[in-house]
Coordinates of C-alpha atoms in Angstrom, one line a residue:
X1 CA 39.8 -202.8 52.2
X2 CA 41.1 -199.5 53.4
X3 CA 37.6 -198.4 54.3
X4 CA 37.1 -201.6 56.3
X5 CA 40.3 -201.2 58.2
X6 CA 39.4 -197.6 59.0
X7 CA 36.0 -198.7 60.2
X8 CA 37.7 -201.3 62.4
X9 CA 40.0 -198.7 63.9
X10 CA 37.1 -196.4 64.7
X11 CA 35.1 -199.2 66.3
X12 CA 38.0 -200.2 68.5
X13 CA 38.3 -196.6 69.6
X14 CA 34.6 -196.5 70.4
X15 CA 34.8 -199.8 72.3
X16 CA 37.6 -198.6 74.5
X17 CA 36.3 -195.1 75.1
X18 CA 36.0 -194.9 78.9
X19 CA 33.3 -192.3 79.0
X20 CA 31.2 -193.4 76.1
X21 CA 27.7 -194.8 76.7
X22 CA 27.8 -198.5 77.5
X23 CA 25.3 -199.5 74.9
X24 CA 27.4 -197.8 72.2
X25 CA 30.5 -199.5 73.4
X26 CA 28.8 -202.9 73.4
X27 CA 27.4 -202.2 69.9
X28 CA 30.9 -201.4 68.7
X29 CA 32.2 -204.7 70.2
X30 CA 29.4 -206.7 68.6
X31 CA 30.3 -205.2 65.2
X32 CA 34.0 -205.9 65.7
X33 CA 33.3 -209.5 66.7
X34 CA 31.2 -210.0 63.5
X35 CA 33.9 -208.7 61.2
X36 CA 34.8 -211.3 58.5
X37 CA 38.6 -211.0 59.3
X38 CA 38.3 -210.9 63.1
X39 CA 40.1 -214.2 63.5
X40 CA 43.2 -213.2 61.4
X41 CA 44.6 -211.8 64.6
X42 CA 43.4 -214.2 67.4
X43 CA 44.9 -212.3 70.3
X44 CA 43.4 -209.0 69.2
X45 CA 40.1 -210.8 68.7
X46 CA 40.3 -212.2 72.2
X47 CA 41.1 -208.7 73.6
X48 CA 38.0 -207.2 71.8
X49 CA 35.9 -210.1 73.1
X50 CA 37.0 -209.8 76.7
X51 CA 36.4 -206.0 76.7
X52 CA 32.9 -206.4 75.2
X53 CA 31.9 -209.2 77.6
X54 CA 33.1 -207.3 80.6
X55 CA 30.8 -204.4 79.6
X56 CA 27.6 -206.5 79.3
X57 CA 26.9 -206.6 83.1
X58 CA 27.1 -202.8 83.1
X59 CA 24.0 -202.6 80.9
X60 CA 22.0 -203.7 83.9
X61 CA 22.0 -200.8 86.4
X62 CA 20.6 -201.7 89.9
X63 CA 18.2 -198.8 89.7
X64 CA 16.5 -200.1 86.5
X65 CA 13.2 -202.0 86.4
X66 CA 13.6 -205.7 85.3
X67 CA 11.8 -204.8 82.0
X68 CA 14.3 -202.0 81.2
X69 CA 17.2 -204.3 82.1
X70 CA 15.9 -207.0 79.7
X71 CA 15.4 -204.5 76.9
X72 CA 19.0 -203.2 77.2
X73 CA 20.4 -206.7 77.6
X74 CA 18.7 -207.8 74.4
X75 CA 21.4 -205.9 72.5
X76 CA 23.9 -208.5 73.8
X77 CA 22.1 -211.7 72.9
X78 CA 24.6 -214.3 71.5
X79 CA 27.7 -212.2 72.2
X80 CA 28.9 -214.5 75.0
X81 CA 28.8 -217.6 72.7
X82 CA 30.8 -215.8 70.0
X83 CA 33.3 -214.5 72.5
X84 CA 33.7 -218.0 74.0
X85 CA 34.4 -219.4 70.5
X86 CA 37.0 -216.7 69.9
X87 CA 38.7 -217.5 73.2
X88 CA 39.0 -221.2 72.2
X89 CA 40.3 -220.2 68.8
X90 CA 42.9 -218.0 70.6
X91 CA 43.9 -221.0 72.7
X92 CA 42.9 -219.4 75.9
X93 CA 41.4 -222.7 77.1
X94 CA 37.9 -223.9 78.2
X95 CA 38.0 -222.0 81.6
X96 CA 38.2 -218.6 79.9
X97 CA 35.5 -219.6 77.4
X98 CA 33.3 -220.7 80.3
X99 CA 33.9 -217.4 82.1
X100 CA 32.8 -215.5 79.0
X101 CA 29.6 -217.5 78.9
X102 CA 29.0 -216.9 82.6
X103 CA 29.7 -213.2 82.5
X104 CA 27.7 -212.4 79.4
X105 CA 24.5 -214.4 80.2
X106 CA 22.0 -214.4 83.0
X107 CA 22.7 -210.8 84.2
X108 CA 19.3 -210.3 85.8
X109 CA 19.6 -213.6 87.7
X110 CA 23.1 -212.5 88.9
X111 CA 21.5 -209.4 90.4
X112 CA 19.0 -211.5 92.3
X113 CA 21.8 -213.8 93.5
X114 CA 23.5 -210.7 94.9
X115 CA 20.3 -209.8 96.7
X116 CA 20.3 -213.2 98.3
X117 CA 24.0 -212.8 99.3
X118 CA 23.2 -209.5 101.0
X119 CA 20.3 -211.1 103.0
X120 CA 22.7 -213.7 104.4
X121 CA 25.3 -210.9 105.1
X122 CA 22.6 -209.1 107.1
X123 CA 22.1 -212.1 109.3
X124 CA 25.8 -212.7 109.9
X125 CA 27.3 -209.2 109.8
X126 CA 24.5 -206.6 110.0
X127 CA 26.9 -203.5 110.3
X128 CA 28.8 -204.4 107.2
X129 CA 25.5 -205.1 105.4
X130 CA 24.1 -201.7 106.4
X131 CA 27.2 -199.8 105.2
X132 CA 27.1 -201.8 101.9
X133 CA 23.4 -201.1 101.3
X134 CA 23.9 -197.4 102.0
X135 CA 26.6 -197.1 99.4
X136 CA 24.8 -199.2 96.9
X137 CA 21.7 -197.1 97.2
X138 CA 23.7 -194.0 96.4
X139 CA 25.4 -195.6 93.5
X140 CA 22.1 -196.9 92.1
X141 CA 20.8 -193.4 91.5
X142 CA 21.0 -191.8 88.1
X143 CA 24.1 -189.5 87.8
X144 CA 22.1 -186.3 88.3
X145 CA 20.8 -187.6 91.7
X146 CA 23.9 -189.2 93.1
X147 CA 24.3 -188.1 96.7
X148 CA 21.5 -185.6 96.3
X149 CA 18.7 -185.8 98.8
X150 CA 15.1 -184.8 98.2
X151 CA 15.5 -181.5 100.1
X152 CA 18.8 -180.6 98.5
X153 CA 19.6 -179.5 94.9
X154 CA 21.7 -181.8 92.7
X155 CA 25.4 -181.1 93.0
X156 CA 27.4 -179.6 90.1
X157 CA 28.7 -182.3 87.7
X158 CA 32.4 -182.0 88.8
X159 CA 31.5 -182.2 92.5
X160 CA 29.1 -185.0 91.8
X161 CA 31.7 -187.1 89.9
X162 CA 34.3 -186.7 92.7
X163 CA 31.8 -187.7 95.3
X164 CA 30.9 -190.8 93.2
X165 CA 34.5 -191.8 92.9
X166 CA 34.8 -191.4 96.7
X167 CA 31.8 -193.6 97.3
X168 CA 33.3 -196.2 94.9
X169 CA 36.5 -196.2 96.9
X170 CA 34.5 -196.8 100.1
X171 CA 32.6 -199.6 98.4
X172 CA 35.8 -201.4 97.5
X173 CA 37.0 -201.0 101.0
X174 CA 33.8 -202.5 102.5
X175 CA 33.9 -205.3 100.0
X176 CA 37.4 -206.1 101.1
X177 CA 36.3 -206.2 104.7
X178 CA 33.3 -208.5 103.8
X179 CA 35.5 -210.9 101.9
X180 CA 37.8 -211.2 104.9
X181 CA 34.9 -212.7 106.9
X182 CA 34.5 -216.5 107.0
X183 CA 32.3 -217.8 104.2
X184 CA 32.2 -214.5 102.3
X185 CA 35.6 -214.7 100.4
X186 CA 33.8 -214.8 97.0
X187 CA 31.2 -212.1 97.9
X188 CA 30.1 -210.2 94.8
X189 CA 32.9 -211.8 92.7
X190 CA 32.4 -213.5 89.3
X191 CA 32.6 -217.3 88.9
X192 CA 36.1 -218.5 89.6
X193 CA 37.9 -221.7 88.6
X194 CA 37.3 -223.0 92.1
X195 CA 33.6 -222.3 91.7
X196 CA 33.5 -224.2 88.4
X197 CA 35.2 -227.2 90.0
X198 CA 32.8 -227.0 93.0
X199 CA 29.8 -226.9 90.7
X200 CA 30.9 -230.2 89.1
X201 CA 31.2 -232.1 92.5
X202 CA 27.9 -233.9 92.0
X203 CA 28.3 -234.5 88.2
X204 CA 29.4 -232.9 85.0
X205 CA 28.1 -229.6 83.7
X206 CA 27.5 -229.3 80.0
X207 CA 27.3 -225.8 78.4
X208 CA 25.8 -226.9 75.2
X209 CA 26.6 -224.8 72.1
X210 CA 26.6 -226.7 68.8
X211 CA 27.7 -230.1 70.0
X212 CA 25.6 -233.3 69.7
X213 CA 24.5 -235.0 72.9
X214 CA 25.7 -238.6 72.2
X215 CA 29.4 -237.8 71.6
X216 CA 29.5 -235.9 74.9
X217 CA 28.0 -238.8 76.8
X218 CA 30.3 -241.2 75.0
X219 CA 33.3 -239.1 75.9
X220 CA 32.3 -239.1 79.6
X221 CA 31.9 -242.9 79.5
X222 CA 28.1 -242.8 79.8
X223 CA 27.4 -245.4 77.1
X224 CA 24.9 -247.7 78.7
X225 CA 22.4 -247.7 81.5
X226 CA 24.0 -248.1 85.0
X227 CA 23.9 -251.7 86.2
X228 CA 23.7 -250.8 89.9
X229 CA 20.9 -248.2 89.5
X230 CA 23.4 -245.5 90.5
X231 CA 22.6 -243.0 87.9
X232 CA 25.1 -240.3 87.0
X233 CA 23.9 -236.7 87.0
X234 CA 24.5 -234.1 84.4
X235 CA 23.5 -230.4 84.3
X236 CA 22.8 -228.9 80.9
X237 CA 23.3 -225.2 80.3
X238 CA 22.1 -224.7 76.8
X239 CA 22.9 -221.5 75.0
X240 CA 21.0 -219.4 72.4
X241 CA 18.5 -221.4 70.4
X242 CA 19.4 -224.7 72.0
X243 CA 17.7 -223.5 75.1
X244 CA 14.4 -224.3 73.3
X245 CA 15.2 -228.0 72.7
X246 CA 14.5 -231.1 75.0
X247 CA 18.2 -232.1 75.3
X248 CA 17.3 -234.4 78.2
X249 CA 15.5 -236.9 76.0
X250 CA 17.7 -236.8 72.9
X251 CA 18.2 -240.1 71.2
X252 CA 16.4 -243.0 69.4
X253 CA 13.8 -244.2 71.8
X254 CA 11.8 -246.5 69.4
X255 CA 15.0 -248.6 68.8
X256 CA 14.6 -249.8 72.4
X257 CA 18.3 -249.6 73.0
X258 CA 20.5 -247.3 75.2
X259 CA 20.9 -244.8 72.4
X260 CA 19.1 -242.1 74.4
X261 CA 20.2 -239.6 77.1
X262 CA 17.3 -240.7 79.2
X263 CA 18.6 -244.3 79.5
X264 CA 22.2 -243.3 80.4
X265 CA 22.0 -240.3 82.8
X266 CA 19.8 -238.1 84.9
X267 CA 19.7 -234.6 83.4
X268 CA 18.8 -231.3 85.0
X269 CA 18.9 -227.8 83.5
X270 CA 20.4 -224.6 84.7
X271 CA 20.8 -221.1 83.4
X272 CA 24.4 -220.8 84.6
X273 CA 27.0 -222.3 86.8
X274 CA 26.3 -219.7 89.5
X275 CA 22.6 -220.9 89.6
X276 CA 23.9 -224.4 90.5
X277 CA 26.5 -223.2 93.1
X278 CA 24.4 -220.5 94.7
X279 CA 22.1 -222.7 96.9
X280 CA 25.1 -224.8 97.9
X281 CA 27.2 -221.8 98.9
X282 CA 24.2 -220.3 100.7
X283 CA 24.1 -223.3 103.0
X284 CA 27.8 -222.8 103.8
X285 CA 27.1 -219.2 104.8
X286 CA 24.6 -220.2 107.4
X287 CA 21.2 -219.7 105.8
X288 CA 18.5 -221.5 107.8
X289 CA 16.9 -224.5 106.1
X290 CA 13.1 -224.5 106.0
X291 CA 11.6 -227.2 108.3
X292 CA 9.3 -229.4 106.2
X293 CA 5.8 -228.5 107.2
X294 CA 3.3 -227.4 104.4
X295 CA 2.5 -228.4 100.9
X296 CA 0.5 -225.7 99.1
X297 CA -1.5 -226.9 96.1
X298 CA -3.2 -224.5 93.8
X299 CA -5.5 -225.7 91.0
X300 CA -7.3 -223.8 88.3
X301 CA -9.6 -226.3 86.5
X302 CA -11.4 -223.7 84.5
X303 CA -10.5 -220.3 83.2
X304 CA -13.0 -218.2 81.1
X305 CA -12.0 -218.2 77.4
X306 CA -9.2 -220.8 78.1
X307 CA -11.1 -224.0 78.4
X308 CA -11.5 -226.6 81.1
X309 CA -8.9 -229.0 82.4
X310 CA -10.8 -232.1 83.4
X311 CA -7.8 -233.7 85.2
X312 CA -6.4 -230.7 87.1
X313 CA -8.4 -231.4 90.2
X314 CA -7.5 -235.1 90.0
X315 CA -3.9 -234.1 89.9
X316 CA -4.2 -231.8 92.9
X317 CA -6.0 -234.4 95.0
X318 CA -3.4 -237.0 94.2
X319 CA -0.6 -234.6 95.1
X320 CA -2.3 -233.6 98.4
X321 CA -2.9 -237.2 99.4
X322 CA 0.8 -238.2 98.8
X323 CA 2.1 -235.1 100.6
X324 CA 0.0 -236.1 103.6
X325 CA 1.7 -239.5 103.7
X326 CA 5.0 -237.7 103.6
X327 CA 4.0 -235.8 106.7
X328 CA 3.3 -232.4 105.1
X329 CA 0.3 -230.4 106.1
X330 CA -1.9 -229.8 103.0
X331 CA -2.8 -226.2 102.1
X332 CA -5.2 -225.1 99.4
X333 CA -4.7 -221.3 99.1
X334 CA -7.4 -219.4 97.2
X335 CA -6.4 -219.1 93.6
X336 CA -5.6 -215.4 93.7
X337 CA -2.3 -213.6 93.5
X338 CA -2.1 -212.4 97.1
X339 CA -2.9 -215.7 98.9
X340 CA -0.6 -217.6 96.6
X341 CA 2.3 -215.2 97.2
X342 CA 1.6 -215.6 101.0
X343 CA 1.6 -219.4 100.6
X344 CA 5.0 -219.3 98.9
X345 CA 6.5 -217.7 102.0
X346 CA 5.4 -220.5 104.3
X347 CA 5.3 -223.7 102.2
X348 CA 7.9 -226.5 101.7
X349 CA 6.4 -227.6 98.5
X350 CA 4.3 -225.5 96.0
X351 CA 2.3 -227.3 93.3
X352 CA 0.3 -225.6 90.6
X353 CA -2.0 -227.5 88.2
X354 CA -3.7 -225.2 85.7
X355 CA -3.1 -223.0 82.7
X356 CA 0.3 -221.3 81.9
X357 CA 0.7 -218.4 79.6
X358 CA 4.0 -217.7 77.9
X359 CA 4.1 -214.1 76.7
X360 CA 5.4 -214.0 73.1
X361 CA 7.0 -210.5 73.4
X362 CA 7.9 -209.9 77.0
X363 CA 8.9 -213.0 79.1
X364 CA 8.5 -211.0 82.3
X365 CA 4.8 -211.0 81.6
X366 CA 4.5 -214.8 81.4
X367 CA 2.2 -216.0 84.2
X368 CA 0.3 -218.8 85.9
X369 CA -3.4 -218.1 85.3
X370 CA -5.3 -217.5 88.5
X371 CA -8.8 -216.1 89.1
X372 CA -7.5 -212.5 89.0
X373 CA -5.0 -213.1 86.2
X374 CA -6.4 -210.2 84.1
X375 CA -6.3 -207.6 87.0
X376 CA -3.6 -208.9 89.3
X377 CA -1.4 -211.3 87.3
X378 CA 1.1 -213.6 89.0
X379 CA 3.8 -212.9 86.5
X380 CA 7.5 -213.7 86.3
X381 CA 8.2 -210.0 87.1
X382 CA 6.2 -210.2 90.3
X383 CA 8.0 -213.4 91.4
X384 CA 11.4 -211.7 90.9
X385 CA 10.4 -209.1 93.5
X386 CA 10.1 -211.6 96.3
X387 CA 13.0 -213.1 98.2
X388 CA 12.7 -216.5 99.9
X389 CA 16.4 -217.3 99.9
X390 CA 16.9 -216.7 103.7
X391 CA 14.5 -219.6 104.3
X392 CA 14.4 -221.4 101.0
X393 CA 11.4 -223.7 100.1
X394 CA 12.2 -227.1 98.7
X395 CA 10.2 -227.6 95.5
X396 CA 7.9 -225.7 93.1
X397 CA 6.1 -228.1 90.7
X398 CA 4.6 -226.0 87.9
X399 CA 2.2 -228.4 86.0
X400 CA 1.1 -226.0 83.2
X401 CA 2.1 -225.4 79.7
X402 CA 5.4 -223.7 78.8
X403 CA 6.6 -222.8 82.3
X404 CA 10.2 -223.3 81.2
X405 CA 9.7 -221.8 77.7
X406 CA 11.2 -218.7 76.2
X407 CA 9.6 -217.6 73.0
X408 CA 11.2 -214.2 72.6
X409 CA 14.7 -214.8 71.0
X410 CA 16.0 -211.5 72.2
X411 CA 15.7 -212.7 75.8
X412 CA 17.2 -216.2 75.3
X413 CA 20.5 -215.4 77.1
X414 CA 18.7 -214.2 80.2
X415 CA 16.7 -217.4 80.4
X416 CA 13.7 -215.7 81.8
X417 CA 10.6 -217.9 82.3
X418 CA 8.3 -219.1 85.1
X419 CA 10.5 -222.0 86.2
X420 CA 13.6 -219.8 86.5
X421 CA 11.6 -217.1 88.3
X422 CA 10.6 -219.6 91.1
X423 CA 14.2 -220.7 91.3
X424 CA 15.5 -217.2 91.6
X425 CA 12.8 -216.4 94.2
X426 CA 14.5 -219.0 96.4
X427 CA 13.2 -222.5 95.6
X428 CA 15.9 -225.2 95.6
X429 CA 14.2 -227.2 92.9
X430 CA 11.7 -226.4 90.2
X431 CA 9.9 -228.8 87.8
X432 CA 8.6 -227.1 84.7
X433 CA 7.7 -227.7 81.1
X434 CA 9.2 -226.7 77.8
X435 CA 6.0 -226.5 75.9
X436 CA 2.3 -227.6 75.9
X437 CA 1.4 -230.6 78.1
X438 CA -1.4 -233.1 78.0
X439 CA -3.9 -232.8 80.8
X440 CA -4.1 -236.5 81.7
X441 CA -0.4 -237.3 81.3
X442 CA 0.3 -234.4 83.8
X443 CA -1.6 -236.4 86.5
X444 CA 0.6 -239.5 85.9
X445 CA 3.8 -237.5 85.8
X446 CA 3.0 -235.7 89.1
X447 CA 1.8 -238.8 90.9
X448 CA 4.8 -240.9 90.0
X449 CA 7.3 -238.1 90.9
X450 CA 5.7 -237.5 94.3
X451 CA 5.5 -241.2 95.0
X452 CA 9.2 -241.4 94.4
X453 CA 9.8 -238.6 96.8
X454 CA 7.6 -240.4 99.4
X455 CA 9.5 -243.7 99.0
X456 CA 13.0 -242.3 98.6
X457 CA 12.9 -239.2 100.9
X458 CA 12.9 -235.5 100.1
X459 CA 16.6 -235.0 99.4
X460 CA 18.2 -232.8 96.8
X461 CA 18.9 -235.7 94.4
X462 CA 15.5 -237.3 94.8
X463 CA 13.7 -234.6 92.9
X464 CA 15.6 -235.1 89.6
X465 CA 15.7 -238.9 90.2
X466 CA 11.9 -238.9 90.8
X467 CA 11.2 -236.9 87.6
X468 CA 13.6 -239.1 85.7
X469 CA 11.9 -242.3 87.0
X470 CA 8.5 -241.0 86.1
X471 CA 9.6 -239.8 82.6
X472 CA 11.1 -243.2 81.8
X473 CA 8.0 -245.0 83.0
X474 CA 5.8 -242.9 80.8
X475 CA 8.3 -243.1 77.9
X476 CA 8.2 -246.9 78.1
X477 CA 4.4 -246.9 78.1
X478 CA 4.5 -244.6 75.0
X479 CA 6.9 -247.0 73.2
X480 CA 4.5 -249.9 73.8
X481 CA 1.7 -247.8 72.3
X482 CA 3.7 -246.6 69.4
X483 CA 4.9 -250.0 68.4
X484 CA 1.3 -251.3 68.6
X485 CA 0.1 -248.3 66.6
X486 CA 1.9 -249.7 63.5
X487 CA -1.1 -252.0 63.0
X488 CA -3.8 -250.0 64.9
X489 CA -3.3 -246.6 63.4
X490 CA -2.0 -243.4 65.0
X491 CA -3.5 -241.9 68.2
X492 CA -4.1 -238.1 68.4
X493 CA -4.3 -236.4 71.8
X494 CA -5.4 -232.9 72.4
X495 CA -2.9 -230.5 74.1
X496 CA -5.1 -228.9 76.7
X497 CA -3.0 -227.0 79.2
X498 CA -1.9 -224.2 77.0
X499 CA -3.8 -220.9 76.7
X500 CA -6.1 -221.2 73.7
X501 CA -6.2 -218.2 71.5
X502 CA -9.2 -219.4 69.4
X503 CA -11.6 -222.3 69.1
X504 CA -9.6 -224.2 66.6
X505 CA -8.7 -227.6 68.0
X506 CA -5.1 -228.4 67.1
X507 CA -4.4 -232.1 67.1
X508 CA -1.0 -233.7 66.6
X509 CA 0.8 -236.8 67.4
X510 CA 3.3 -236.2 70.2
X511 CA 5.2 -237.9 72.9
X512 CA 3.6 -236.2 75.8
X513 CA 6.2 -237.3 78.4
X514 CA 8.9 -235.2 76.8
X515 CA 8.5 -231.6 78.0
X516 CA 8.8 -232.0 81.8
X517 CA 12.2 -230.8 83.1
X518 CA 14.0 -230.2 86.3
X519 CA 15.9 -227.1 87.4
X520 CA 17.9 -227.2 90.6
X521 CA 21.0 -228.4 92.4

């Protein structure tokens, strides 16, 4: 026991050492949080948790590539959930626990949200934005290059450190001036209690940890389908491994009762509360809404070595026809990376029907497969480099396998996948998939969703309502088929839109309406 206590003291010293390497401090915090006796002193456990969580964003320097950030942040996977549990045990309340979850997850996304905030600042207050960017550029450099120019040698360490502290003081002063401007009072600040309350204005937000869906819905009073067709909205923010589960369709569907989430509420997903609030706050700061004009539809019916999607072109034609009735000009960019990226900058709706590839080891390399996918891949990483937030497009519909899927468990807290990449690039809404999808069902899902948008109007709530309507329609069709299959035998459908690694045809019985999900406000 003495050795264990000595180890704990050493780890606390390492965690709180102000000049130690951040990764070492976070590692010390992780080991302390996992100590068997950590909860014997709840207040000390809370202090350790708070210090550790506050260090996690520092793992992601602005100067690092996204892949390097992801690698460093993998050391902190799951820490925010453990810290939130400790905060609740220490009776700090749900607000503090939620702040821990917000601070310790989605760090790469937060950096992109800050990029968007700077873009709006440049439009409203260009001088302040210029001063801010100049200081950030200096502070982004590695320590040996801080304030050193290409034609000047690096400064001695002591001079370099004092200059860096001087720049930090200037940065704090500039941030103070920015926050005094109307609409920028929360600029570069973490999620506050007011932000949490604002995010729930349109419906409850559930940060799912280890709770079961039905008790949550029951507690909120959502026990039956709405009688007046006024569906309540809920945003799910699943953590750790629950991010891989279809929480939006939890329940007993074949009982034909209301014992399902789908029959009680409309569910959307988000990676964080900030991801919900950011588009709303962007409007308040004066970003210019994109005038509805174009619908860009990209289809890849056949990819060498990946098989043919017989219904991809049928889906594309159906979407284009409906978009024309809405008043959108149809665009069919060539299925290559450069034309597609160009289309993203000018379209109101982007629809992709084809193959998706979820990279098992590096989620930043997940991609939509285009003609040049082997030489110029349209990856998550390439999408994170573009910024459409100053003139945000409305909807990205990614009708391919696994566009909302994370396979690499070390990246689960960052929630990096194709759907989140399009949202971070600036799209207000994204429809993606949690796993493999059926080629023919994809046509019906897209057609029904766009028909709903046509009939109800392209508003923020019509996207999730449209997908919910289409999902319920296809679910009901599936129930009828399943109940009939008791006497007719089971049907087996091939999953076609996933990248095929070999010629083995995998057949399995599955409810193909399940994996389609909505991300957005």
